[in-house]
Amino acid sequence: MEHKSIMVHCEVANGKLASIANELLGCASKIASELGQEVCALIMGSNIASVAQEAIALGANKVYVADDDQLENYQTELYIQVFENVITQIMPQVIILGQTDIGRDLAPSLAFRLGNPVAMDCIELNIEPSSKQLLFTRSVYGGKAQATLVFNSFPQIATVRAKTMEPLEFDNSRKGEVIVVNTQLNMEAVRTKILQRVGEEESGVRIEDASVLVVGGRGIGSADGFKQLEELALLLNGAVGASRPPCDNGWVSEKLQIGLTGKVIAPDIYFAIALSGSSQHMAGCSRSKNIVAINLDPQADIFNEACVGVVGDWKKVLPAFISRVRELINK
Amino acid sequence: MVKVLVCMKLVSDPEAPVSSFKVDSEAKQVIAASGSPPVINPFDENALEAALKLKDITDVKITIISMGQNLAKAVLRKTLAVGAEELILLDDVAFDDLNGFSTAFVLAAAIIKIGEFDIILCGRQSADTNAGQVGSGIAQILKIPCVTVVRQLKINDGKLTVERVVSAGYEIIEVMTPVLFTVGNESGELRAATLKAIMESQKKPIITWKAGDICLDALPQKQVNLIKLVTPPHSQISCQIVEGQSPEVAGVNLANKLKEVKII
């Protein structure tokens, strides 16, 4: 049986499709139309049936809905079972997941369960015009290089980085089919037990939702230093973030980490304060619309990424900057 | 006694200056910077630290496994100096520059040869490929459970509780051995070795296995082909540097500039 269709794992957040799902559907739609195939969305969870229409409006031709109490919280083994179930039904050519908490865990395990390789954290998916082969491009060496891979077996499995793909326009007139998956979960096969979930969300504007990010690096020097960044964030209705050293040093919660193994965001304004701009960090923010840098070192890599900046000591530059911004806002 | 295996990869130093990083696009390889020896993948060091934290509280034997060609023993010896009991090198030209897919199969085959174990620890991803698939892959091949990005390992009579880190917080997970965990920086930096420990580690065994020493029948025929390796296109952005007679004045000028170009 020939492998057809582009399968997309659509994560659900707060009763709607997660933004990564919208991006993946956009990516899958482009590939599907070039290859003359269908986009099949897979939605898993509990009480998620209503989200199916959203997936159709954003590009899915078919939506497979696996709605089961046991799927409410992510568990590797159960999600693999549902995937295997649907894969036997639709024999996809490609399976795309988001490079998220779930995708990072699920994709490799799913791929190896199927005996196939996986391309993780892809930033581009293209089709080679003559062979129609799928080209998976991913960043490597912390972002210092880009590698393009091809696979010679099916299904071809990949995770895609957030903010790298464009969603389609939401169009409620799009038609599609909703298929209920008969989950038939084998609970005996689940060998891990989740005893408790502990939330550690930052208060205030969520990093992923903020249109302004004020991000501190190693040069901030202390937990106290971040108070000024909080002041600027508050003023501009933004959120505070950090590169890895402040998190490793315990100056801020690791939930603030932006980068290759942290959060990936693309706000309107990204203030990079005392932050060198290493490629591992830039992997998390390079798609920001405007990067503004303050750094003591004129050679810092961040000045190759920023559109505007000041070379100077943030401890002196930032307070004056904040005061003036306050004046300008109040005018 | 709890038998812990830690998989550790040697990589080119991710902290080396960016200027020393060069790609040979023809050969599809990164050109090793001369004078810059490989280092242990930082997340694999975190994995070893997680093993050592367990050893601090209970009877643990740690075996290090590393795969490659002409492996830098001097670099890997550090693991014996901080508390691992033995080092197994999978050193063969056949193991040079394997992709993650094949690597998982080779490491799994070596682990099968090692025999019984309770816990396998892997770094969550390597600093060169940044893929994060080998740990999960080994677990699937060996048909053992896998929990990714864990910290705070506690063991009680073959039952483990760990914290799994997620972006919204963490989960407390219970799992029986044998199990594989992947580890990130949350487990803490690898401790330093004492001089005494460095001396004593000279007596610890380093075992080398070639491809023929492990059973690789299960190596899959499926291919991953690298068709292109390039440095990313140079940024087109040129940064406007805002100046001032003093840092404070520069700060004010920056605010004015951002207002002028309608960024704020």
Coordinates of N, CA, C and O in Angstrom, one line a residue, chain B residues 121-220:
Chain B
L121 N 21.4 6.5 31.7 CA 21.3 8.0 31.7 C 21.9 8.5 30.4 O 23.1 8.1 30.1
C122 N 21.2 9.4 29.7 CA 21.8 10.0 28.5 C 21.5 11.5 28.7 O 20.5 12.0 29.2
G123 N 22.4 12.3 28.1 CA 22.1 13.7 28.0 C 20.9 13.9 27.0 O 20.7 13.1 26.2
R124 N 20.2 15.0 27.2 CA 18.9 15.1 26.5 C 19.2 15.4 25.0 O 18.3 15.0 24.1
Q125 N 20.3 16.0 24.6 CA 20.7 16.1 23.2 C 22.2 16.5 23.2 O 22.8 16.9 24.1
S126 N 22.7 16.3 22.0 CA 24.2 16.6 21.9 C 24.4 17.9 21.3 O 23.5 18.5 20.6
A127 N 25.5 18.5 21.7 CA 25.8 19.9 21.3 C 26.1 20.0 19.8 O 26.1 21.1 19.2
D128 N 26.4 18.9 19.1 CA 26.6 19.0 17.7 C 25.4 18.8 16.8 O 24.9 19.7 16.1
T129 N 24.7 17.6 17.0 CA 23.5 17.4 16.2 C 22.3 18.1 16.8 O 21.3 18.4 16.0
N130 N 22.3 18.4 18.1 CA 21.1 19.0 18.7 C 19.8 18.2 18.5 O 18.7 18.8 18.6
A131 N 19.9 16.9 18.2 CA 18.7 16.2 17.9 C 17.9 15.7 19.0 O 16.6 15.9 19.1
G132 N 18.5 15.1 20.0 CA 17.7 14.6 21.2 C 16.9 13.4 20.8 O 15.7 13.3 21.2
Q133 N 17.5 12.4 20.1 CA 16.7 11.2 19.8 C 17.4 9.9 20.3 O 16.7 8.9 20.5
V134 N 18.7 9.9 20.6 CA 19.4 8.7 20.9 C 18.9 8.0 22.2 O 18.6 6.8 22.2
G135 N 18.6 8.8 23.2 CA 18.2 8.3 24.5 C 16.8 7.5 24.3 O 16.7 6.3 24.6
S136 N 15.9 8.2 23.7 CA 14.6 7.6 23.5 C 14.7 6.4 22.6 O 14.0 5.4 22.7
G137 N 15.6 6.5 21.6 CA 15.8 5.4 20.7 C 16.3 4.2 21.4 O 15.8 3.0 21.1
I138 N 17.4 4.3 22.2 CA 17.9 3.2 23.0 C 16.8 2.5 23.8 O 16.6 1.3 23.8
A139 N 16.0 3.3 24.4 CA 14.9 2.8 25.2 C 13.9 2.0 24.4 O 13.5 0.9 24.8
Q140 N 13.6 2.5 23.2 CA 12.6 1.7 22.4 C 13.2 0.4 21.9 O 12.6 -0.6 21.9
I141 N 14.5 0.5 21.5 CA 15.2 -0.7 21.0 C 15.2 -1.8 22.1 O 15.0 -3.0 21.9
L142 N 15.6 -1.4 23.3 CA 15.7 -2.3 24.5 C 14.3 -2.6 25.1 O 14.2 -3.4 26.0
K143 N 13.3 -1.9 24.6 CA 11.9 -2.1 25.1 C 11.8 -1.8 26.6 O 11.2 -2.6 27.4
I144 N 12.4 -0.7 27.0 CA 12.3 -0.3 28.4 C 11.7 1.1 28.4 O 11.7 1.8 27.4
P145 N 11.0 1.5 29.5 CA 10.4 2.8 29.6 C 11.5 3.9 29.5 O 12.6 3.7 29.9
C146 N 11.1 5.1 29.1 CA 12.0 6.2 28.9 C 11.3 7.5 29.5 O 10.1 7.7 29.2
V147 N 12.0 8.2 30.4 CA 11.4 9.5 30.8 C 12.4 10.6 30.5 O 13.6 10.4 30.8
T148 N 12.0 11.6 29.8 CA 12.9 12.6 29.3 C 13.0 13.8 30.2 O 12.0 14.2 30.8
V149 N 14.2 14.4 30.2 CA 14.4 15.7 30.9 C 14.1 15.6 32.4 O 13.2 16.2 32.9
V150 N 14.8 14.7 33.1 CA 14.5 14.5 34.5 C 15.5 15.1 35.4 O 16.7 15.4 35.0
R151 N 15.1 15.3 36.6 CA 16.0 15.7 37.7 C 15.6 15.0 39.0 O 14.5 14.5 39.0
Q152 N 16.3 15.1 40.0 CA 16.0 14.6 41.4 C 15.6 13.2 41.4 O 14.5 12.8 41.7
L153 N 16.5 12.3 41.0 CA 16.3 10.9 41.0 C 16.3 10.4 42.4 O 17.2 10.6 43.2
K154 N 15.2 9.6 42.8 CA 15.2 9.0 44.1 C 14.9 7.5 43.8 O 14.0 7.2 43.0
I155 N 15.5 6.6 44.6 CA 15.3 5.2 44.3 C 14.9 4.5 45.7 O 15.5 4.8 46.7
N156 N 13.9 3.6 45.6 CA 13.5 2.9 46.8 C 13.1 1.5 46.3 O 12.1 1.3 45.8
D157 N 14.1 0.5 46.6 CA 13.7 -0.9 46.3 C 13.3 -1.1 44.8 O 12.3 -1.7 44.6
G158 N 14.1 -0.6 43.9 CA 13.8 -0.9 42.5 C 12.7 0.1 41.9 O 12.4 0.0 40.7
K159 N 12.2 0.9 42.8 CA 11.2 1.9 42.3 C 11.8 3.3 42.3 O 12.3 3.7 43.3
L160 N 11.6 4.0 41.2 CA 12.2 5.3 41.1 C 11.2 6.4 41.0 O 10.1 6.2 40.4
T161 N 11.4 7.5 41.7 CA 10.6 8.7 41.4 C 11.6 9.8 40.9 O 12.7 9.9 41.4
V162 N 11.1 10.4 39.9 CA 11.9 11.5 39.3 C 11.0 12.7 39.0 O 9.8 12.6 39.0
E163 N 11.6 13.9 38.8 CA 10.8 15.0 38.4 C 11.1 15.2 36.9 O 12.3 15.2 36.5
R164 N 10.1 15.2 36.1 CA 10.2 15.5 34.7 C 9.9 16.9 34.4 O 8.9 17.4 34.7
V165 N 10.9 17.6 33.8 CA 10.8 19.1 33.6 C 10.0 19.3 32.3 O 10.3 18.8 31.3
V166 N 8.9 20.2 32.5 CA 8.2 20.6 31.3 C 8.1 22.1 31.3 O 8.4 22.7 32.3
S167 N 7.7 22.7 30.2 CA 7.8 24.2 30.2 C 6.9 24.9 31.2 O 7.2 25.9 31.7
A168 N 5.8 24.2 31.6 CA 4.9 24.8 32.6 C 5.2 24.5 34.0 O 4.5 24.9 34.9
G169 N 6.2 23.7 34.2 CA 6.5 23.3 35.6 C 7.2 21.9 35.6 O 8.2 21.8 34.9
Y170 N 6.7 21.0 36.4 CA 7.3 19.6 36.4 C 6.2 18.6 36.8 O 5.2 18.9 37.3
E171 N 6.6 17.3 36.4 CA 5.7 16.2 36.8 C 6.5 15.3 37.7 O 7.7 15.1 37.5
I172 N 5.9 14.7 38.7 CA 6.5 13.7 39.5 C 6.1 12.4 39.0 O 4.9 12.0 38.9
I173 N 7.1 11.6 38.6 CA 6.8 10.3 37.9 C 7.5 9.2 38.6 O 8.6 9.3 39.1
E174 N 6.7 8.1 38.6 CA 7.2 6.9 39.3 C 7.4 5.8 38.2 O 6.5 5.6 37.3
V175 N 8.5 5.1 38.3 CA 8.8 4.1 37.3 C 9.7 3.0 37.9 O 10.5 3.3 38.8
M176 N 9.5 1.8 37.4 CA 10.4 0.7 37.9 C 11.6 0.6 37.0 O 11.5 0.9 35.8
T177 N 12.7 0.0 37.6 CA 13.8 -0.3 36.8 C 13.5 -1.6 36.0 O 12.6 -2.4 36.5
P178 N 14.1 -1.9 34.9 CA 15.1 -1.0 34.2 C 14.4 0.1 33.4 O 13.3 0.0 32.9
V179 N 15.1 1.2 33.4 CA 14.5 2.4 32.8 C 15.6 3.3 32.2 O 16.8 3.2 32.6
L180 N 15.3 4.1 31.2 CA 16.2 5.1 30.7 C 15.7 6.5 31.0 O 14.5 6.8 30.8
F181 N 16.6 7.4 31.4 CA 16.3 8.8 31.6 C 17.2 9.7 30.7 O 18.4 9.4 30.6
T182 N 16.6 10.7 30.2 CA 17.5 11.8 29.6 C 17.5 12.9 30.6 O 16.6 13.2 31.3
V183 N 18.6 13.6 30.5 CA 18.9 14.6 31.5 C 19.4 15.9 30.8 O 20.1 15.9 29.8
G184 N 18.9 17.1 31.4 CA 19.3 18.4 30.9 C 20.1 19.1 32.0 O 20.5 18.5 33.0
N185 N 20.3 20.4 31.8 CA 21.1 21.2 32.8 C 20.5 21.3 34.2 O 21.2 21.6 35.1
E186 N 19.2 20.9 34.3 CA 18.6 21.0 35.6 C 19.2 20.1 36.6 O 19.0 20.2 37.8
S187 N 19.9 19.0 36.1 CA 20.5 18.1 37.1 C 21.8 18.6 37.7 O 22.4 18.0 38.6
G188 N 22.3 19.8 37.2 CA 23.4 20.4 37.8 C 24.7 20.1 37.1 O 24.8 19.1 36.4
E189 N 25.7 21.0 37.3 CA 27.0 20.9 36.6 C 27.8 19.7 37.2 O 27.7 19.4 38.4
L190 N 28.5 19.1 36.3 CA 29.4 17.9 36.8 C 30.4 18.4 37.8 O 31.1 19.4 37.6
R191 N 30.4 17.7 38.9 CA 31.4 18.1 40.0 C 32.8 18.0 39.5 O 33.1 17.2 38.6
A192 N 33.7 18.7 40.2 CA 35.1 18.6 39.9 C 35.7 17.4 40.6 O 35.2 16.9 41.6
A193 N 36.9 16.9 40.1 CA 37.5 15.8 40.7 C 38.6 16.3 41.7 O 39.3 17.2 41.4
T194 N 38.7 15.5 42.8 CA 39.8 15.9 43.7 C 41.1 15.2 43.2 O 41.0 14.3 42.4
L195 N 42.2 15.8 43.6 CA 43.5 15.3 43.2 C 43.6 13.8 43.5 O 44.1 13.0 42.7
K196 N 43.2 13.4 44.7 CA 43.2 12.0 45.2 C 42.4 11.1 44.3 O 42.9 10.1 43.9
A197 N 41.2 11.6 43.9 CA 40.4 10.8 43.0 C 41.0 10.6 41.6 O 40.9 9.6 41.0
I198 N 41.6 11.7 41.2 CA 42.3 11.6 39.9 C 43.4 10.6 39.9 O 43.5 9.7 39.0
M199 N 44.2 10.5 41.0 CA 45.2 9.5 41.1 C 44.6 8.1 41.2 O 45.1 7.2 40.5
E200 N 43.6 7.9 42.0 CA 43.0 6.6 42.2 C 42.4 6.1 40.9 O 42.3 4.9 40.6
S201 N 41.9 7.1 40.1 CA 41.2 6.7 38.8 C 42.1 6.0 37.8 O 41.6 5.3 36.9
Q202 N 43.4 6.2 38.0 CA 44.4 5.5 37.1 C 44.2 4.0 37.1 O 44.6 3.3 36.2
K203 N 43.7 3.5 38.3 CA 43.6 2.0 38.4 C 42.3 1.5 37.8 O 42.1 0.3 37.7
K204 N 41.4 2.4 37.5 CA 40.1 1.9 37.1 C 40.1 1.4 35.6 O 40.9 2.0 34.8
P205 N 39.3 0.4 35.3 CA 39.4 -0.2 34.0 C 38.8 0.6 32.8 O 37.8 1.2 33.0
I206 N 39.6 0.6 31.7 CA 39.1 1.2 30.5 C 39.0 0.0 29.5 O 40.1 -0.6 29.2
I207 N 37.8 -0.3 29.1 CA 37.6 -1.5 28.2 C 37.3 -1.0 26.8 O 36.5 0.0 26.6
T208 N 38.0 -1.5 25.8 CA 37.7 -1.1 24.4 C 37.0 -2.2 23.6 O 37.5 -3.4 23.6
W209 N 35.9 -1.9 23.0 CA 35.2 -2.9 22.1 C 35.2 -2.4 20.7 O 35.0 -1.2 20.4
K210 N 35.5 -3.3 19.8 CA 35.4 -3.0 18.3 C 34.0 -3.4 17.8 O 33.3 -4.1 18.5
A211 N 33.7 -3.0 16.6 CA 32.4 -3.4 16.0 C 32.1 -4.9 16.1 O 31.0 -5.3 16.3
G212 N 33.2 -5.7 15.9 CA 33.0 -7.1 15.9 C 32.7 -7.7 17.3 O 32.3 -8.8 17.4
D213 N 33.0 -6.9 18.3 CA 32.7 -7.4 19.7 C 31.3 -7.3 20.1 O 30.9 -7.9 21.1
I214 N 30.5 -6.5 19.4 CA 29.1 -6.4 19.8 C 28.2 -6.9 18.7 O 28.7 -6.9 17.5
C215 N 27.0 -7.3 19.0 CA 26.2 -8.0 18.0 C 25.4 -6.9 17.3 O 24.4 -6.3 17.9
L216 N 25.7 -6.7 16.0 CA 25.0 -5.6 15.3 C 24.1 -6.0 14.3 O 23.8 -5.3 13.3
D217 N 23.6 -7.3 14.4 CA 22.6 -7.8 13.4 C 21.4 -6.8 13.3 O 20.8 -6.7 12.2
A218 N 21.0 -6.2 14.4 CA 19.8 -5.4 14.4 C 19.9 -4.1 13.7 O 19.0 -3.3 13.6
L219 N 21.2 -3.7 13.2 CA 21.3 -2.4 12.6 C 20.4 -2.3 11.4 O 20.5 -3.1 10.5
P220 N 19.6 -1.3 11.4 CA 18.6 -1.2 10.3 C 19.2 -0.8 9.0 O 20.2 -0.1 9.0

